[in-house]
Short mmCIF file of C-alpha atoms in Angstrom, two decimals:
data_model
loop_
_atom_site.label_atom_id
_atom_site.label_comp_id
_atom_site.label_asym_id
_atom_site.label_seq_id
_atom_site.Cartn_x
_atom_site.Cartn_y
_atom_site.Cartn_z
CA MET A 1 121.95 53.40 177.73
CA THR A 2 123.31 54.38 174.48
CA LEU A 3 124.32 57.54 172.79
CA THR A 4 120.84 57.54 170.32
CA ILE A 5 118.96 57.41 174.02
CA ARG A 6 120.83 59.61 176.01
CA SER A 7 120.00 61.62 172.98
CA LEU A 8 116.47 61.83 172.58
CA VAL A 9 116.57 61.86 177.43
CA ALA A 10 117.94 64.97 176.56
CA ALA A 11 116.27 66.11 174.18
CA ALA A 12 113.36 65.74 175.92
CA ILE A 13 113.85 67.44 179.47
CA VAL A 14 114.98 70.39 177.31
CA LEU A 15 111.50 69.78 175.30
CA ILE A 16 109.75 69.55 179.16
CA ALA A 17 111.60 73.21 180.13
CA SER A 18 110.56 74.80 177.02
CA GLN A 19 107.09 74.30 177.62
CA SER A 20 107.24 75.04 181.44
CA GLY A 21 109.37 77.57 180.92
CA PHE A 22 110.35 80.61 183.53
CA ALA A 23 107.95 83.36 183.29
CA GLN A 24 109.24 86.58 180.56
CA THR A 25 108.28 89.81 180.61
CA TYR A 26 108.85 91.30 177.36
CA ASN A 27 109.31 96.03 177.71
CA GLU A 28 108.40 97.90 175.17
CA SER A 29 111.11 99.43 173.34
CA GLY A 30 111.20 103.02 172.04
CA ASP A 31 107.73 103.45 170.48
CA ALA A 32 106.03 100.00 169.54
CA THR A 33 104.97 100.38 165.92
CA ASP A 34 100.96 100.63 164.89
CA LEU A 35 101.12 98.91 161.85
CA PRO A 36 102.55 95.59 160.33
CA GLY A 37 105.72 94.64 160.62
CA GLY A 38 106.92 95.76 163.62
CA GLN A 39 108.27 94.70 167.46
CA SER A 40 107.83 91.37 167.15
CA VAL A 41 108.09 89.42 171.21
CA THR A 42 110.14 87.31 172.73
CA ASP A 43 110.25 82.92 173.30
CA GLY A 44 108.61 82.39 176.07
CA THR A 45 107.16 85.92 176.94
CA THR A 46 103.92 85.04 179.39
CA THR A 47 104.03 89.54 179.80
CA ILE A 48 104.66 92.60 177.53
CA LEU A 49 104.88 95.96 178.99
CA GLY A 50 104.40 99.11 177.83
CA THR A 51 103.03 103.01 177.74
CA ASN A 52 100.47 104.08 175.02
CA ASP A 53 99.60 107.65 174.35
CA VAL A 54 96.17 108.33 173.89
CA ASN A 55 95.83 107.93 169.52
CA ASP A 56 99.24 105.90 169.62
CA PRO A 57 98.74 102.45 169.05
CA ASP A 58 100.77 99.80 170.39
CA LEU A 59 101.04 96.55 168.32
CA TYR A 60 103.79 93.67 168.48
CA ALA A 61 104.18 90.36 167.31
CA PHE A 62 104.19 86.49 168.02
CA SER A 63 103.68 83.01 167.38
CA TRP A 64 101.44 80.51 168.84
CA GLY A 65 101.48 76.52 168.48
CA GLY A 66 98.37 75.93 168.74
CA GLY A 67 95.66 75.93 171.47
CA ILE A 68 93.41 77.86 173.58
CA LEU A 69 94.70 81.80 174.71
CA THR A 70 93.85 83.64 176.87
CA MET A 71 95.16 87.61 176.32
CA ASP A 72 94.54 90.14 179.76
CA ALA A 73 95.36 93.43 179.22
CA GLY A 74 95.48 96.55 182.46
CA GLY A 75 95.98 100.16 182.26
CA THR A 76 96.16 102.60 184.99
CA ASP A 77 93.70 104.88 186.56
CA ASP A 78 93.49 106.84 183.57
CA PHE A 79 93.79 104.26 180.61
CA ASP A 80 91.08 102.20 179.38
CA PRO A 81 92.56 99.66 177.50
CA GLN A 82 91.07 98.12 174.22
CA LEU A 83 93.28 94.65 172.87
CA HIS A 84 92.85 93.78 169.21
CA LEU A 85 94.32 90.94 167.20
CA PHE A 86 94.84 89.99 164.12
CA GLU A 87 96.53 87.33 161.27
CA SER A 88 100.25 88.16 160.41
CA ASP A 89 99.12 90.28 157.08
CA GLY A 90 96.59 92.65 160.00
CA THR A 91 93.03 90.89 158.98
CA GLY A 92 90.82 90.93 162.37
CA ILE A 93 90.25 88.33 164.29
CA ALA A 94 88.25 90.03 166.76
CA GLU A 95 87.88 92.55 169.94
CA ASN A 96 87.47 93.77 173.71
CA ASP A 97 87.56 96.75 175.82
CA ASP A 98 85.78 95.59 179.11
CA GLY A 99 86.14 92.20 180.21
CA ALA A 100 83.21 91.54 180.63
CA ASP A 101 82.74 89.18 184.29
CA GLY A 102 85.77 90.02 185.86
CA SER A 103 87.57 88.13 186.19
CA ASN A 104 90.30 89.88 183.99
CA ILE A 105 93.73 90.70 185.50
CA CYS A 106 92.11 94.38 187.32
CA GLY A 107 88.77 93.94 186.06
CA GLY A 108 86.09 97.35 185.23
CA PHE A 109 86.57 99.45 182.43
CA ASN A 110 90.24 99.89 182.46
CA CYS A 111 90.46 95.62 181.45
CA SER A 112 90.24 93.79 178.17
CA GLU A 113 90.21 90.68 177.31
CA ILE A 114 90.09 88.22 174.69
CA SER A 115 90.27 84.49 175.19
CA LEU A 116 90.03 81.74 171.81
CA ASP A 117 90.73 78.49 170.14
CA LEU A 118 93.39 79.84 167.69
CA PRO A 119 95.67 77.31 165.78
CA GLY A 120 99.43 77.55 165.26
CA GLY A 121 100.23 80.60 163.88
CA VAL A 122 101.92 84.17 163.48
CA TYR A 123 99.32 86.94 165.07
CA LEU A 124 99.37 90.22 166.13
CA LEU A 125 97.92 91.88 168.43
CA ALA A 126 97.60 96.00 169.31
CA MET A 127 96.59 98.01 172.09
CA THR A 128 94.49 101.30 172.15
CA GLU A 129 92.97 103.97 174.20
CA PHE A 130 89.14 103.29 174.35
CA ASN A 131 87.57 104.35 170.99
CA ASN A 132 91.47 104.40 168.70
CA ASP A 133 89.51 102.10 166.64
CA ALA A 134 91.24 100.14 163.71
CA LEU A 135 90.40 101.13 159.56
CA ASP A 136 91.36 98.98 156.66
CA ALA A 137 92.80 101.22 153.53
CA GLY A 138 89.18 102.75 152.13
CA GLY A 139 88.87 104.03 156.10
CA ASN A 140 86.72 100.54 157.00
CA PRO A 141 86.21 99.76 160.72
CA VAL A 142 88.30 96.35 161.06
CA PHE A 143 85.92 95.95 164.32
CA GLY A 144 82.94 97.59 164.79
CA PHE A 145 79.06 96.97 166.30
CA THR A 146 76.72 96.14 163.33
CA ASN A 147 78.12 92.58 163.47
CA THR A 148 77.00 89.84 166.72
CA PHE A 149 79.03 90.07 169.45
CA SER A 150 80.26 86.36 170.44
CA ASP A 151 80.39 85.38 174.77
CA LEU A 152 83.80 83.72 175.45
CA ASN A 153 84.25 83.29 178.43
CA GLY A 154 81.70 85.56 180.33
CA ASN A 155 83.01 88.47 178.03
CA LEU A 156 82.15 90.51 175.15
CA ILE A 157 84.58 89.46 172.19
CA GLN A 158 83.72 91.23 168.91
CA ALA A 159 84.60 89.92 165.18
CA PRO A 160 85.54 91.36 162.39
CA GLU A 161 82.70 93.23 160.23
CA GLY A 162 84.58 91.33 157.04
CA ASN A 163 86.10 94.36 155.60
CA GLY A 164 90.32 94.56 154.36
CA PRO A 165 93.27 94.08 157.23
CA LEU A 166 94.79 97.00 159.32
CA ALA A 167 95.48 99.90 157.65
CA GLY A 168 95.92 102.63 159.95
CA TRP A 169 93.47 103.99 163.32
CA ASP A 170 90.63 106.41 163.59
CA GLY A 171 92.06 108.56 166.60
CA LEU A 172 89.30 109.07 167.91
CA GLY A 173 90.51 107.49 172.15
CA ASN A 174 89.68 108.84 174.79
CA GLY A 175 91.50 109.44 178.15
CA VAL A 176 95.14 110.44 177.93
CA GLY A 177 97.34 107.05 178.08
CA GLY A 178 99.18 105.75 180.76
CA ALA A 179 100.61 102.67 181.36
CA TYR A 180 99.59 98.61 180.67
CA THR A 181 100.29 95.05 180.88
CA ILE A 182 99.24 92.47 178.77
CA ASN A 183 99.43 88.71 180.47
CA PHE A 184 98.56 85.63 178.27
CA SER A 185 97.60 82.71 180.02
CA SER A 186 100.59 80.37 178.07
CA PRO A 187 104.05 81.47 177.26
CA VAL A 188 103.74 83.20 173.98
CA ASN A 189 106.46 81.79 170.79
CA ALA A 190 106.10 78.62 172.58
CA VAL A 191 107.83 75.22 171.69
CA PRO A 192 107.04 72.12 170.36
CA GLU A 193 103.87 71.90 169.96
CA PRO A 194 101.77 69.60 172.78
CA ALA A 195 101.08 67.06 169.04
CA GLY A 196 105.70 66.89 168.39
CA PHE A 197 106.45 66.54 172.13
CA GLY A 198 103.56 63.51 172.15
CA LEU A 199 106.02 62.04 169.08
CA LEU A 200 109.18 62.53 171.14
CA LEU A 201 107.87 60.81 173.92
CA LEU A 202 106.64 58.15 172.40
CA GLY A 203 109.59 57.37 170.32
CA MET A 204 111.59 57.77 172.97
CA ALA A 205 109.25 54.72 174.84
CA ALA A 206 109.87 52.41 171.69
CA LEU A 207 113.17 52.74 172.17
CA LEU A 208 113.85 52.09 175.52
CA ARG A 209 111.41 48.84 175.55
CA VAL A 210 113.31 47.67 172.07
CA ARG A 211 116.74 48.23 175.07
CA ARG A 212 114.94 46.08 177.35
CA LYS A 213 114.42 42.67 175.29
#
C-alpha cells in the first residue's frame, strides 16, 4: 500500500468517525444572549442544556451540513418552552410551541419540536418561555398566527410573517422559566457533507483498483 493510499484510508477513518461521532452535550455558558452574535455550540453537539428566565430568551448559533434536522426541546414541569429557528442574520424560518403528536422527548405542553429539511449553513435557534415572541426592528412579529401553519411530522410549525429579521422580543412570557434540554437528531456542525464524503470514497476505490492492475 503506497503512502497516498495509506493517507486516504486514514482520512476516511477520520471522516467516518466524524460522521458517527460521540454524542456531545453543550452547556449554556453564563446567560446566553437573546440576539444574534452570541454563543455558538461546539462541533458534534447533539444536546444543549440551559436555564431560562420567564422573559430572557437564549439564542444559540450552529452549523448544519444539510438535510432533515429535528430539534426537540423539553422543559421542567414549570417551564413551557417555545423554539424559534432563524437564518444567520435573524430572518425567521420556523417557530413551534407544542409538539402536536407527542413523539418528542417528553410530550405535552412543555415540549416543542421543529423538524425541517435545511440546506447547509449557519442557523440561530432560540429558546423562550411560551408567549415570549420574536420581533423585528419595527416591533412587528417575526412569527405569528395570521398565516397558515405547515404540518410537518405531526407538529404544527409556524412559518414567518414576512417581516424583518430578529431585533428583540415582546417580553410577554407566561410562567416562571426553568431548566431545559434541546436535542438534535444528528450532530450539528457535522462535517463533511454527505456529498463530499461520497466523493472521497469513490476516489479511494478508483485508486485501489489502479493498484490491483
